[in-house]
mmCIF file of C-alpha atoms in Angstrom:
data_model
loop_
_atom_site.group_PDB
_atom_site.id
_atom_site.type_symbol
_atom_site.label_atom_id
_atom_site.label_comp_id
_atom_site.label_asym_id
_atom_site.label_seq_id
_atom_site.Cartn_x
_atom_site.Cartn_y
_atom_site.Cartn_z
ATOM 1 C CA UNK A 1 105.289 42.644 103.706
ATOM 2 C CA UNK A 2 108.738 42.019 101.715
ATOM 3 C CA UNK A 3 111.516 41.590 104.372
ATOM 4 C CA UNK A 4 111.473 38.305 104.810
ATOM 5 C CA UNK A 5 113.164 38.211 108.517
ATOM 6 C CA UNK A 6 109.943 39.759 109.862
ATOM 7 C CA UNK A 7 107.973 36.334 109.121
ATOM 8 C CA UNK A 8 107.333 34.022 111.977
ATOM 9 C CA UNK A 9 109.000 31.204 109.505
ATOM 10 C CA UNK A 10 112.213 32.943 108.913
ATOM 11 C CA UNK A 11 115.028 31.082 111.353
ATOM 12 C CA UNK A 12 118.153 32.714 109.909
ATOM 13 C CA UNK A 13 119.240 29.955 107.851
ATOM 14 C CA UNK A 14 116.683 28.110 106.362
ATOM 15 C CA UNK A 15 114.822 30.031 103.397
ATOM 16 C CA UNK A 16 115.683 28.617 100.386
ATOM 17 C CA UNK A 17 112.842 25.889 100.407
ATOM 18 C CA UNK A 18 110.188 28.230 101.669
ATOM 19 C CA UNK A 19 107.483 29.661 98.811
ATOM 20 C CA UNK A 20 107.137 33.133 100.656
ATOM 21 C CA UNK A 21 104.016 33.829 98.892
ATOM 22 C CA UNK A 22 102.582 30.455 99.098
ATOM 23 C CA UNK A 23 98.592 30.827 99.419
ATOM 24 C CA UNK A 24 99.139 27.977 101.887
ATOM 25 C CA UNK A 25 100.743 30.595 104.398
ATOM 26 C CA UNK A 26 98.271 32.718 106.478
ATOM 27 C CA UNK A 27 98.485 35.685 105.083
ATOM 28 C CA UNK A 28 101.005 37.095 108.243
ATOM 29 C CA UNK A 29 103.347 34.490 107.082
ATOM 30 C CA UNK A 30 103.494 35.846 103.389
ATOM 31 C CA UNK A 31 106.393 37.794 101.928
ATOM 32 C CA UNK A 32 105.888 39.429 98.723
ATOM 33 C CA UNK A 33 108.662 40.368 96.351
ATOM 34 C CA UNK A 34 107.043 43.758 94.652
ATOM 35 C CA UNK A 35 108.861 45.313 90.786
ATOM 36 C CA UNK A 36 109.644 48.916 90.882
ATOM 37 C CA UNK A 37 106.612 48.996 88.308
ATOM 38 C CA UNK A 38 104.447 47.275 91.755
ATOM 39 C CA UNK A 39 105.467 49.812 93.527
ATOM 40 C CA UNK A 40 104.985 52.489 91.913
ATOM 41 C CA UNK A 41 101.053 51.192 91.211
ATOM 42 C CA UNK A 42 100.697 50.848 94.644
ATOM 43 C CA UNK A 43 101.301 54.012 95.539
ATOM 44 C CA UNK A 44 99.614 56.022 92.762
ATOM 45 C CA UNK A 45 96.579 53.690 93.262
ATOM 46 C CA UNK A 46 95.190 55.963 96.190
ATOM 47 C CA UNK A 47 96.225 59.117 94.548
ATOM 48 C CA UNK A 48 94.637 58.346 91.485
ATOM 49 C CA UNK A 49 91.526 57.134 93.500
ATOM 50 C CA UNK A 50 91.310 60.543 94.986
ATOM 51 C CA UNK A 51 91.253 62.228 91.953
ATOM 52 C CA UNK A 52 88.445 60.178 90.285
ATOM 53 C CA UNK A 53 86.368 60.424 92.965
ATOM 54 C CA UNK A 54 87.116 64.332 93.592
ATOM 55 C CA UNK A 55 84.050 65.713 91.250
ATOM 56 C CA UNK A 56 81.726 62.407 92.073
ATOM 57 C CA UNK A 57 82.248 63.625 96.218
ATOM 58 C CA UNK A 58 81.230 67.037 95.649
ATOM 59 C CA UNK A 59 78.309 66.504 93.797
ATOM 60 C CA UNK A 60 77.092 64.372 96.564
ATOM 61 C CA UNK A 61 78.271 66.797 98.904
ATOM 62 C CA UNK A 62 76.129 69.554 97.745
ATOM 63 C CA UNK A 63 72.933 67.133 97.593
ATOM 64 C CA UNK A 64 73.221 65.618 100.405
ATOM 65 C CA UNK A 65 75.655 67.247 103.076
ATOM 66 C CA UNK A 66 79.206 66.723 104.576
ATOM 67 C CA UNK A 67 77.350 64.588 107.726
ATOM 68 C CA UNK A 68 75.837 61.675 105.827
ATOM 69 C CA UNK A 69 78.215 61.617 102.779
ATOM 70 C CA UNK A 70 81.346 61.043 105.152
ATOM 71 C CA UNK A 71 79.731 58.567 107.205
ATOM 72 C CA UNK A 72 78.834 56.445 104.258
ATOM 73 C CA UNK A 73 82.512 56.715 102.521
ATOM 74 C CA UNK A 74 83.541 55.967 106.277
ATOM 75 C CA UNK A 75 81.949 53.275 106.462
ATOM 76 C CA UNK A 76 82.554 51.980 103.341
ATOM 77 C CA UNK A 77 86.112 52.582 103.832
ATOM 78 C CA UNK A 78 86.486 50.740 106.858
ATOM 79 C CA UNK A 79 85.447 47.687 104.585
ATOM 80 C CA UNK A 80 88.221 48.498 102.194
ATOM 81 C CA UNK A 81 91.046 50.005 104.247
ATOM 82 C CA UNK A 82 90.810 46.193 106.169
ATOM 83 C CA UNK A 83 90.911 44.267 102.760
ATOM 84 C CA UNK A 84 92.748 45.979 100.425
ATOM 85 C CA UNK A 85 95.765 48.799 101.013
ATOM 86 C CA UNK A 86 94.930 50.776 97.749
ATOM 87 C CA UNK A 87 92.444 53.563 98.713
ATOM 88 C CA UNK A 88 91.518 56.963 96.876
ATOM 89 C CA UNK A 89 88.224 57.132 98.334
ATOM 90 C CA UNK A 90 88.622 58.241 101.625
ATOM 91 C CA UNK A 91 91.111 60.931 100.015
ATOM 92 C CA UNK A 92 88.745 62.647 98.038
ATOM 93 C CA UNK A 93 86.112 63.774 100.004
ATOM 94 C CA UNK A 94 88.669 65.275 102.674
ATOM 95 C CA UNK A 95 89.359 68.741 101.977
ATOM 96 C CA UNK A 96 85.649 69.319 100.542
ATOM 97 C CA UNK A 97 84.414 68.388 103.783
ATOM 98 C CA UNK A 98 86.938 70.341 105.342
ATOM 99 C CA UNK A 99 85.661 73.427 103.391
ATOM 100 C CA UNK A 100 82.061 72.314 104.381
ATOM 101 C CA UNK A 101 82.856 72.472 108.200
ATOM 102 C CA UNK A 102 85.308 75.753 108.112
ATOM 103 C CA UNK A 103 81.822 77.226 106.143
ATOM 104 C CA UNK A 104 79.186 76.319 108.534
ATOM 105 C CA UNK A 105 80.958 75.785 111.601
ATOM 106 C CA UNK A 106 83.878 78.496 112.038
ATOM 107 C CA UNK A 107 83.196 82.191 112.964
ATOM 108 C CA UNK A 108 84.631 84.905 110.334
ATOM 109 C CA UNK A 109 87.895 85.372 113.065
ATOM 110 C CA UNK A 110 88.089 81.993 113.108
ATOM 111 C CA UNK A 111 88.185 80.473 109.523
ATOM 112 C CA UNK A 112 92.245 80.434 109.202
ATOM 113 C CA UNK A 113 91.896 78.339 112.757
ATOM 114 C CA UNK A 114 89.793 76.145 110.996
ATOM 115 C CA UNK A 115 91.302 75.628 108.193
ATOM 116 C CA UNK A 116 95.290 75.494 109.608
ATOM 117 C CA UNK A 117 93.637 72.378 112.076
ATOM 118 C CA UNK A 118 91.874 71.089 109.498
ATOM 119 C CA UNK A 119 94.762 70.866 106.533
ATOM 120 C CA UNK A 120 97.202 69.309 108.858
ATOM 121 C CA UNK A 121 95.535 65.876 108.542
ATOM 122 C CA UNK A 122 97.880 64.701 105.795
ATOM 123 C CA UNK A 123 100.852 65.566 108.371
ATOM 124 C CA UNK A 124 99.277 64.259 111.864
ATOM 125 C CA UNK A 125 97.851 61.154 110.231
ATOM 126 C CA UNK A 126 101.659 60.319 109.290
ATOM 127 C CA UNK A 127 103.053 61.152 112.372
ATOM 128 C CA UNK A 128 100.869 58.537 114.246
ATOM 129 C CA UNK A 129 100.796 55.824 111.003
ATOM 130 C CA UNK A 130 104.724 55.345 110.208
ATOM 131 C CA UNK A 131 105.551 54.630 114.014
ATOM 132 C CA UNK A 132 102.812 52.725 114.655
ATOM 133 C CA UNK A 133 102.692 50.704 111.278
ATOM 134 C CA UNK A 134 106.500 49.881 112.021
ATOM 135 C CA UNK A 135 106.040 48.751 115.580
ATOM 136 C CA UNK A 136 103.059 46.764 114.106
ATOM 137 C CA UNK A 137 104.534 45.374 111.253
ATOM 138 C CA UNK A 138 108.072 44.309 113.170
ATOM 139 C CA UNK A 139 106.470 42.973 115.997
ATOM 140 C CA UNK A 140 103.095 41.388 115.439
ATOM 141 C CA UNK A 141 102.500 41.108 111.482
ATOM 142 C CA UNK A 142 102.083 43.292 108.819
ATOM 143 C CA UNK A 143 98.610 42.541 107.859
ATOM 144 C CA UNK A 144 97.690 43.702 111.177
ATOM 145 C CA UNK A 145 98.708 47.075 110.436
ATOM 146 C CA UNK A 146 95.601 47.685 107.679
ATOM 147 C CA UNK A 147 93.193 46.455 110.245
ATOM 148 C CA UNK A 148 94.090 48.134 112.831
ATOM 149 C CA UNK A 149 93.694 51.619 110.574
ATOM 150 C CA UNK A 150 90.601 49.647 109.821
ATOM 151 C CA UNK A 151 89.242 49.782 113.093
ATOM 152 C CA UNK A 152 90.082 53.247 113.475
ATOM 153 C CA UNK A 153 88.271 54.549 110.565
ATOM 154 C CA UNK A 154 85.073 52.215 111.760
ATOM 155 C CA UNK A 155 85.574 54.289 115.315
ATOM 156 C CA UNK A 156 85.968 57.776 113.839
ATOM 157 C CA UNK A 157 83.232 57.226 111.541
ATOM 158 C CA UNK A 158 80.714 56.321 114.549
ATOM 159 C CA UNK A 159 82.011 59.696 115.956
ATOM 160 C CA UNK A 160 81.821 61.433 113.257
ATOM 161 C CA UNK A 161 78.275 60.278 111.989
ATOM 162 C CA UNK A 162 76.489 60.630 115.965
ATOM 163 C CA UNK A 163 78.765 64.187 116.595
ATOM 164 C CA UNK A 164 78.441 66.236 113.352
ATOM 165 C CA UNK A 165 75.471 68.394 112.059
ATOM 166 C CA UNK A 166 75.860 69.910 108.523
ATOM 167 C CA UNK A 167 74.264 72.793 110.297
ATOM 168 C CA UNK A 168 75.341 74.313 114.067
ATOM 169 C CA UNK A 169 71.454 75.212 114.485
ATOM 170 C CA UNK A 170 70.302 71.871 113.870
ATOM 171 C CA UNK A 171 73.073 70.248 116.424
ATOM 172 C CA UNK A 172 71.605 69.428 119.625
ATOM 173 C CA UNK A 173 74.563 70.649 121.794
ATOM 174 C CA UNK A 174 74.464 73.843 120.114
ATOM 175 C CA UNK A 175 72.809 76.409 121.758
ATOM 176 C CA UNK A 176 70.812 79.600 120.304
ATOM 177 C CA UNK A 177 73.569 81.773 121.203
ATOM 178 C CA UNK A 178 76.145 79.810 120.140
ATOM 179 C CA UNK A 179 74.685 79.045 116.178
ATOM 180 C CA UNK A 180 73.886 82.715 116.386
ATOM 181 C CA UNK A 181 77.747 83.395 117.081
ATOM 182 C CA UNK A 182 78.543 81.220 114.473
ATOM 183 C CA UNK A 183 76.498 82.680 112.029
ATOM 184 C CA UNK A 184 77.200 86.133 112.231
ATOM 185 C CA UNK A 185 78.866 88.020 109.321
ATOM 186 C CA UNK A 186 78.204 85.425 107.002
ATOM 187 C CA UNK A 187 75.459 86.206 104.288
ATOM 188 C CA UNK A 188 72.492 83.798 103.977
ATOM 189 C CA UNK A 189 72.643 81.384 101.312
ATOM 190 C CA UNK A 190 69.189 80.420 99.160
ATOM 191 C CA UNK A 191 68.737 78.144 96.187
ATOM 192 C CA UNK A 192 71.142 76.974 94.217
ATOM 193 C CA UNK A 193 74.831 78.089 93.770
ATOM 194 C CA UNK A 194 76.269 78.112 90.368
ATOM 195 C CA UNK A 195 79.762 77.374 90.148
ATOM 196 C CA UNK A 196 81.816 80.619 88.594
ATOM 197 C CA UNK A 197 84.308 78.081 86.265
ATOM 198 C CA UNK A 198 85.447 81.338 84.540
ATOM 199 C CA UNK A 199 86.119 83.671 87.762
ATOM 200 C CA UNK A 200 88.181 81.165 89.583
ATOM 201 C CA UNK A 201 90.233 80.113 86.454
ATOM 202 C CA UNK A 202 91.061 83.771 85.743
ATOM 203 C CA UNK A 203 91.611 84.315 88.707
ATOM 204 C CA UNK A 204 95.878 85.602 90.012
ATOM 205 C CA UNK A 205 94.742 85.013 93.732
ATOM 206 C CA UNK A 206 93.475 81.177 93.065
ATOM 207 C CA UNK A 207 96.545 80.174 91.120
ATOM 208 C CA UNK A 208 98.634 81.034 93.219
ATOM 209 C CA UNK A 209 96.885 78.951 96.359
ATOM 210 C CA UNK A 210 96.640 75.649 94.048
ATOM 211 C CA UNK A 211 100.651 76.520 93.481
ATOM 212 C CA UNK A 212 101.272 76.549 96.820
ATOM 213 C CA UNK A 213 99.209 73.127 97.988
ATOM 214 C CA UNK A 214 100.972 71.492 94.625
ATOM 215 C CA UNK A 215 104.487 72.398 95.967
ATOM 216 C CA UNK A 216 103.412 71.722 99.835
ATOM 217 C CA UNK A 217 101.395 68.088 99.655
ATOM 218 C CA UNK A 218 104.407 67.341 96.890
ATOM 219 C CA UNK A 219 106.501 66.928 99.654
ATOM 220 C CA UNK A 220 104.686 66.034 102.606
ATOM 221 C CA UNK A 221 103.473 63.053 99.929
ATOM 222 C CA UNK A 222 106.829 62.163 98.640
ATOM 223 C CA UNK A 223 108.133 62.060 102.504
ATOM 224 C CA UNK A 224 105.326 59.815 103.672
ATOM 225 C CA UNK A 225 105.759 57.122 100.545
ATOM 226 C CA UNK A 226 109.863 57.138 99.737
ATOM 227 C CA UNK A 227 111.110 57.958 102.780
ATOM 228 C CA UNK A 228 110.362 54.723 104.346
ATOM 229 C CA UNK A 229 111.765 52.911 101.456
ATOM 230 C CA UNK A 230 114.815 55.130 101.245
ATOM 231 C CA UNK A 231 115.593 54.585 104.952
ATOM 232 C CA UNK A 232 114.796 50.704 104.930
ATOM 233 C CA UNK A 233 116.391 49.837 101.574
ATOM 234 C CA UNK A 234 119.362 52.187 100.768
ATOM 235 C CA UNK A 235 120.481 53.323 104.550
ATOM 236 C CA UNK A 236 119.539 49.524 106.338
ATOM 237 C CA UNK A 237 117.423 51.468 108.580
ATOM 238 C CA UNK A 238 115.142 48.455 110.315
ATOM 239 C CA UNK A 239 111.557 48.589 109.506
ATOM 240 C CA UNK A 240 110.357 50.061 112.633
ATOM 241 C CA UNK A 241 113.085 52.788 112.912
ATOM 242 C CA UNK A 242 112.412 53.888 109.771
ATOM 243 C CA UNK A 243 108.892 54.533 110.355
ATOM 244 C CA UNK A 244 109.892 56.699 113.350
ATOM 245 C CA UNK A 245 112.832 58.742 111.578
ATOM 246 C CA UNK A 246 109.901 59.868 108.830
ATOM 247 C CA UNK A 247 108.286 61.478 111.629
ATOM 248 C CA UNK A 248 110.432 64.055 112.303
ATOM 249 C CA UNK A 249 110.553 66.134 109.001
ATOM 250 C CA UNK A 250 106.861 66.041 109.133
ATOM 251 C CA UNK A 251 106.301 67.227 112.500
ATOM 252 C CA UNK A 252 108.495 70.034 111.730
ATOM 253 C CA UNK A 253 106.092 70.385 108.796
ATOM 254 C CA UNK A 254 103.192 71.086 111.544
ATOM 255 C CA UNK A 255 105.121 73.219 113.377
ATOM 256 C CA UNK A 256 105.799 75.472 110.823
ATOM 257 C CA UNK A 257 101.916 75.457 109.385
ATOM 258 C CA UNK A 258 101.429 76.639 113.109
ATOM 259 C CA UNK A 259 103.890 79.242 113.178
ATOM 260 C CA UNK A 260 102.481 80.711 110.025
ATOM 261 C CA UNK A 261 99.366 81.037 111.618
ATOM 262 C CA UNK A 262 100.371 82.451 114.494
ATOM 263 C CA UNK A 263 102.266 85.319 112.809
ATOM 264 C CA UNK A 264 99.184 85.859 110.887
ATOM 265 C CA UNK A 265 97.322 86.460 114.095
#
């Protein structure tokens, strides 16, 4: 989006008499020149999307269920993710609908499964976008690269909304036996839940967990946004390189999440 030798009008000599972000230009042909001030919105614009729409998400979640609250964000995200590259939306309803499946859909032996698959999103989703966005961006256009995570969302969303039940005994696929398994050791839930504000804020064990997601999504974030930039601007890396270098601490990243759970089996 700002390295101008990626446009299809950059020859190697003649750029002085081009208006890069000319609204004449199809928008593959544009080259923006972003502040650090740009930047910095850019980035915090999903972040601070996410945290809006945190408390909004699971109120709806609790009305209406994990199943038709994702597949309306989903779909609504698909929209947005192919227009615009600042996001929070999506963000927010992630790790409550991660709680909601680990709740209804994972066995009591299997919740830490659950939930070690299930919180390594922010991790696998880089691995796949930074190589892919940098092979996309380099070699076809950069705009290209939000609709093709576009498309994706659209796809997973279609999945998602045909393939998920808010409840195993109401899933087609499921059998008796199998909700039954499910359900087992778990205590029945009826009426309304009040939230204990109070408990969790006093609480050592709590604390503690939000300390350790701070200090853990802290970096995984920080590596997904800067290290691009770092690699591309301060070491020369080319575009698509750098999107395949950031890979590597963050599959280490999964590997370790893994090991954890492993040792805790």
């Amino acid at each position: 989006m700002m390295d101008k030798t990626t446009s299809p009008l950059y020859n190697g000599s003649i750029t002085a008499d081009i208006d890069w972000a000319s609204s004449e230009l199809s928008i593959g042909d544009r080259r923006l020149s972003f502040g650090v001030m740009e930047k910095s919105l850019t980035f915090a614009g999903g972040f601070c999307g996410a945290m809006v729409f945190t408390f909004p998400v699971n109120m709806l979640l609790q009305r209406f269920g994990a199943h038709k609250v994702m597949t309306v964000i989903g779909a609504l995200c698909t929209i947005m993710v192919a227009i615009s590259p600042v996001i929070g939306v999506s963000i927010s309803n992630s790790f409550p609908v991660a709680g909601a499946v680990v709740n209804e859909w994972a066995t009591t032996q299997e919740k830490g499964l659950f939930v070690a698959v299930l919180s390594a999103y922010v991790e696998l989703s880089a691995l796949f976008t930074m190589p892919i966005s940098g092979l996309i961006a380099t070699k076809v256009s950069w705009d290209t690269v939000f609709y093709l995570h576009a498309a994706l969302l659209g796809l997973f969303t279609v999945l998602w909304a045909i393939y998920y039940r808010d409840k195993p005994k109401k899933h087609p696929f499921v059998a008796r036996k199998e909700w039954q398994k499910i359900s087992l050791g778990k205590r029945p839930t009826t009426g309304k839940i009040s939230l204990p504000l109070q408990r969790i804020f006093r609480s050592m064990v709590i604390w503690a967990i939000w300390i350790a997601v701070i200090g853990n999504f802290l970096v995984a974030q920080f590596t997904i946004s800067y290290s691009p930039l770092y690699l591309s601007y301060v070491l020369g890396f080319p575009t698509m390189t750098a999107g395949f270098v950031t890979i590597a601490p963050l599959a280490g990243q999964v590997g370790k999440n893994n090991g954890h759970y492993s040792l805790l089996q």
